[in-house]
mmCIF file of C-alpha atoms in Angstrom:
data_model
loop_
_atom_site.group_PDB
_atom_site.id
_atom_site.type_symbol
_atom_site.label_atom_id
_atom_site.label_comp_id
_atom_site.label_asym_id
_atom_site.label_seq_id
_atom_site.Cartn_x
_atom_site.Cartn_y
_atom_site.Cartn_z
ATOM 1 C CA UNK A 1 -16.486 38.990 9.826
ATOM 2 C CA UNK A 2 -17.686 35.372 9.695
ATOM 3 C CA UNK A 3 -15.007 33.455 7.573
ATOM 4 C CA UNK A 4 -16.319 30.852 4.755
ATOM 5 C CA UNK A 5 -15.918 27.189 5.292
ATOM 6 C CA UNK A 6 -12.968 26.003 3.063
ATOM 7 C CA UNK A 7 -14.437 24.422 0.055
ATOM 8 C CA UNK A 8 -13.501 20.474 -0.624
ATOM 9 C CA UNK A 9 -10.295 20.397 -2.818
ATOM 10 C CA UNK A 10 -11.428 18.141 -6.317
ATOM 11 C CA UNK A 11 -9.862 15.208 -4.822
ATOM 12 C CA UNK A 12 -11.399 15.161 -1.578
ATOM 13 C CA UNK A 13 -15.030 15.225 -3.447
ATOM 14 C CA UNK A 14 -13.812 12.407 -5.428
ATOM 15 C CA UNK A 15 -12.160 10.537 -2.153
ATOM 16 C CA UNK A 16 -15.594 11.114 0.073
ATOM 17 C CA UNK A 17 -17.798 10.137 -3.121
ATOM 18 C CA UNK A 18 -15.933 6.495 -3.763
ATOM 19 C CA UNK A 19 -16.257 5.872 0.185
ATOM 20 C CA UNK A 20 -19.809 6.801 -0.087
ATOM 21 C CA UNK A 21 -20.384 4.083 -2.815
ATOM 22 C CA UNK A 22 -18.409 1.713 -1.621
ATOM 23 C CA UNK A 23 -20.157 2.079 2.151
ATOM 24 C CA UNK A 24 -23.473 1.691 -0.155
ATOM 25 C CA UNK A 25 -22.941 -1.324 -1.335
ATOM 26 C CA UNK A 26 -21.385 -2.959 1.771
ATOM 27 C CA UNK A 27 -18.000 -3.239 1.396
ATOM 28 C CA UNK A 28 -16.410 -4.579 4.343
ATOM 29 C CA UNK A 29 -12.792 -2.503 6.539
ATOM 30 C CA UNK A 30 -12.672 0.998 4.056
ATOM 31 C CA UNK A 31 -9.232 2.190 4.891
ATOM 32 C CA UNK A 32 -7.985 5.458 3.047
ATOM 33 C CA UNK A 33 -4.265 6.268 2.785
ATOM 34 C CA UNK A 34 -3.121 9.908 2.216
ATOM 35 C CA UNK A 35 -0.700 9.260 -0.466
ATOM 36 C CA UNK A 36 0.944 12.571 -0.129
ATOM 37 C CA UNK A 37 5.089 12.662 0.110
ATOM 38 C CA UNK A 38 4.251 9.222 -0.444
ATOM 39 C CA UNK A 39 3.769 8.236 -4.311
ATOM 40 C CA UNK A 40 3.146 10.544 -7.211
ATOM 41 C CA UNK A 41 0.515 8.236 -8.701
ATOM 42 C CA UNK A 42 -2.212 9.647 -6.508
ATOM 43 C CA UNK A 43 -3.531 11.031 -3.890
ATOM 44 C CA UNK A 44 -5.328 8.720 -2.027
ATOM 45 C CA UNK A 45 -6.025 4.734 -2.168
ATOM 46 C CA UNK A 46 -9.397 3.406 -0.984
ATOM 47 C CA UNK A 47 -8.840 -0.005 0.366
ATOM 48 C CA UNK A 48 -11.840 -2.277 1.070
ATOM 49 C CA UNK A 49 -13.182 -6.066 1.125
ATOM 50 C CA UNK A 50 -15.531 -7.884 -0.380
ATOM 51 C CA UNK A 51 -17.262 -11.317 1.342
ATOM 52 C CA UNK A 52 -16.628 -13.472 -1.981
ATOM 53 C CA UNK A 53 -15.322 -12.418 -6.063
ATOM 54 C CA UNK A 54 -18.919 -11.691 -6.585
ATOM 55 C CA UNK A 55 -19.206 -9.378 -4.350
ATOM 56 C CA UNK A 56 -16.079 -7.222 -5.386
ATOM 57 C CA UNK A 57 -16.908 -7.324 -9.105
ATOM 58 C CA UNK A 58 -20.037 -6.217 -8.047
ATOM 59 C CA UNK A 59 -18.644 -3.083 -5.555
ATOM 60 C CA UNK A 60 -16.439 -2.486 -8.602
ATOM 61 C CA UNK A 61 -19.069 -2.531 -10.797
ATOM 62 C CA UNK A 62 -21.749 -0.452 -8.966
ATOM 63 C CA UNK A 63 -18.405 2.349 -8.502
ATOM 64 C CA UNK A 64 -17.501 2.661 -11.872
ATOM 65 C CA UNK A 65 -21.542 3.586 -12.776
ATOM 66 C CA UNK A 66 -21.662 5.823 -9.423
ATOM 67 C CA UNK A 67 -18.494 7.415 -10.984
ATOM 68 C CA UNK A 68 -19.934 7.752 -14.287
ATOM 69 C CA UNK A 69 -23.237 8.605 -13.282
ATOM 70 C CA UNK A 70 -21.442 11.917 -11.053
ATOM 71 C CA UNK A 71 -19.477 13.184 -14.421
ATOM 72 C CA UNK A 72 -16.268 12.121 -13.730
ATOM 73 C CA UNK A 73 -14.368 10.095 -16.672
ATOM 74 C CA UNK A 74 -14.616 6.137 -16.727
ATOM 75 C CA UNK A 75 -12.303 4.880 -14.676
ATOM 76 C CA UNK A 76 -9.746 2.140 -15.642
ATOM 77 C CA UNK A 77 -10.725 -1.337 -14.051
ATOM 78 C CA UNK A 78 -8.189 -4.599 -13.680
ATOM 79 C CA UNK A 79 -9.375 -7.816 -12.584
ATOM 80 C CA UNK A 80 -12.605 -7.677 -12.404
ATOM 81 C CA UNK A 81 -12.896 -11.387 -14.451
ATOM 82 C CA UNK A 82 -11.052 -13.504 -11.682
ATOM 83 C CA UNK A 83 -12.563 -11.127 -8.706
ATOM 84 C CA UNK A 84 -9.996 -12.269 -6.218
ATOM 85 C CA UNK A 85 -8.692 -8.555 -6.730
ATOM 86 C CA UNK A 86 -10.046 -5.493 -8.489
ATOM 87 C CA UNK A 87 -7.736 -2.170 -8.799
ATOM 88 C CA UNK A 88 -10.411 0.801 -10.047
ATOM 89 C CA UNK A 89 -7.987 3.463 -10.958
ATOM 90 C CA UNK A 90 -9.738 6.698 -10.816
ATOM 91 C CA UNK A 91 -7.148 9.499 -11.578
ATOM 92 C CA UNK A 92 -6.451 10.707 -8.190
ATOM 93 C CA UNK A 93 -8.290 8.264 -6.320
ATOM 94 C CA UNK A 94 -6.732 3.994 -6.742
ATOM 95 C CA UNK A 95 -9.220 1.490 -5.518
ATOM 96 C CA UNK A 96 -7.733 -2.149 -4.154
ATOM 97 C CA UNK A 97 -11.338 -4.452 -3.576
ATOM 98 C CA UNK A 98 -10.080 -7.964 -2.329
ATOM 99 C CA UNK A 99 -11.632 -10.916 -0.644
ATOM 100 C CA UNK A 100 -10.256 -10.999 2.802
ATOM 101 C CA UNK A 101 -7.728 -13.958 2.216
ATOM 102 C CA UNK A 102 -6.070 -12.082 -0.685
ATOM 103 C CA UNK A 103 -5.790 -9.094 1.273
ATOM 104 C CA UNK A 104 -4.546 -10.281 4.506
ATOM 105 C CA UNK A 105 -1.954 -11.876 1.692
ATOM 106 C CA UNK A 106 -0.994 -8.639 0.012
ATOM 107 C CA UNK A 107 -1.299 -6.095 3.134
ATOM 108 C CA UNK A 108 -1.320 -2.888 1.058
ATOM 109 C CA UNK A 109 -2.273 -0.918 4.686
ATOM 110 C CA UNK A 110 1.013 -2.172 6.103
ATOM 111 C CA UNK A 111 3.344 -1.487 3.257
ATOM 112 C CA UNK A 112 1.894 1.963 2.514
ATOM 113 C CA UNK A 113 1.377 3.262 5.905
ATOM 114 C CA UNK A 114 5.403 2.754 6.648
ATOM 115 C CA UNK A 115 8.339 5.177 6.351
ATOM 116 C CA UNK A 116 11.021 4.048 3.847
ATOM 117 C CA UNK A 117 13.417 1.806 5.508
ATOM 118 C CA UNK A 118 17.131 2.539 5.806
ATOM 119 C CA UNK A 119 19.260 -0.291 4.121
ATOM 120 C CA UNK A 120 20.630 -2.099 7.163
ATOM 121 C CA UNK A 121 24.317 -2.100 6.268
ATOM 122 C CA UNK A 122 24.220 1.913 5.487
ATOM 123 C CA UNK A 123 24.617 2.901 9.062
ATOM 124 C CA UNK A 124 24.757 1.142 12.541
ATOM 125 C CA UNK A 125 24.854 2.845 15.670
ATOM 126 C CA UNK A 126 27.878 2.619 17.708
ATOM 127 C CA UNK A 127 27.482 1.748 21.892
ATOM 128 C CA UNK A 128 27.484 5.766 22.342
ATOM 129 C CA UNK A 129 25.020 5.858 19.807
ATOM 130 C CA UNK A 130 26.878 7.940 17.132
ATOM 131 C CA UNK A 131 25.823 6.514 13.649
ATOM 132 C CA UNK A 132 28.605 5.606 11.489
ATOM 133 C CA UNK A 133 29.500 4.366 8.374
ATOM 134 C CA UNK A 134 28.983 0.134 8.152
ATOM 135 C CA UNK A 135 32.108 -1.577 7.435
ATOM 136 C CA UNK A 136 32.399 -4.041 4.882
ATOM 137 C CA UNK A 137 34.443 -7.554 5.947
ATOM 138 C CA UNK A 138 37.167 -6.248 4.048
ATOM 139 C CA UNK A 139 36.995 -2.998 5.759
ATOM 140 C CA UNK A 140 37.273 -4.206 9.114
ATOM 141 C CA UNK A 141 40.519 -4.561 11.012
ATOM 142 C CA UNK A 142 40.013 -8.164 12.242
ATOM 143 C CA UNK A 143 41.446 -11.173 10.185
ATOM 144 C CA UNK A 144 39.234 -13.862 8.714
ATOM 145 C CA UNK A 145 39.587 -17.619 11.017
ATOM 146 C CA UNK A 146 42.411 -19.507 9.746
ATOM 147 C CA UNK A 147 41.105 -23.088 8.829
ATOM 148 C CA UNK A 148 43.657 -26.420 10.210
ATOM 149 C CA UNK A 149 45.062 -28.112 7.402
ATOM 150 C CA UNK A 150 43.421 -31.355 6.382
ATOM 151 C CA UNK A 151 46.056 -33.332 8.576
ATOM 152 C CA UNK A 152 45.885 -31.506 11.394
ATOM 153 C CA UNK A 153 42.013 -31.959 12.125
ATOM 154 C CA UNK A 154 42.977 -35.831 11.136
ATOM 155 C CA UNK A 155 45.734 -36.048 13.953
ATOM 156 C CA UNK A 156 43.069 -34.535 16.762
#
């Protein structure tokens, strides 16, 4: 028995359809992140570039009637007046359109695409490599430098 392909989950359609317009109107390095285990605000971001603020009011523009025009609700747009950076938040789908110079500046890929760091004093790894509990100055054994008195250092 030949099995069905698995239908496109809501979000997907959505995903594919703002990559679609913004590949239309030829927006420059489309990067998606799977936002899942990541952030509850979505499910994906759409990342892309446009040459100058023209042309990402414009790719915001031209997405916000491509959204429209498919049925799905208007999404919320920020920025569009300065056009250095336009977020188009679409429910499930966020949009970041930047000129290149602003988003080499921000680097939204970088920060999303990494795990959460551990604070650096939580744990250190000992030379056998056992993690253990960082030690606070006070917690440590060793004594802090004694400074010479004033007429010491003069008499050296």
């Amino acid at each position: 028995m030949a099995r069905s392909p698995r239908k496109a989950a809501p979000t997907d359609t959505l995903r594919d359809l703002i990559v679609a317009a913004l590949d239309d109107g030829k927006a420059e390095e489309i990067v998606v992140i799977d936002l899942a285990g990541k952030s509850s605000m979505a499910d994906y971001m759409v990342i892309a570039s446009g040459r100058s603020s023209r042309q990402v009011g414009a790719l915001a523009e031209q997405l916000v009637e491509k959204l429209k025009g498919e049925g799905y609700r208007s999404p919320s747009v920020e920025g569009r007046g300065q056009g250095d950076w336009v977020l188009v938040d679409a429910g499930d789908v966020v949009v970041h359109l930047f000129r290149p110079e602003i988003r080499s500046l921000y680097n939204l890929e970088k920060m999303w695409s990494m795990a959460p760091a551990e604070p650096a004093a939580a744990k250190t790894l000992t030379k056998t490599g056992a993690k253990t509990a960082a030690k606070t100055p006070a917690q440590t054994d060793a004594k802090p430098a004694r400074r010479k008195p004033a007429a010491a250092k003069a008499k050296a």
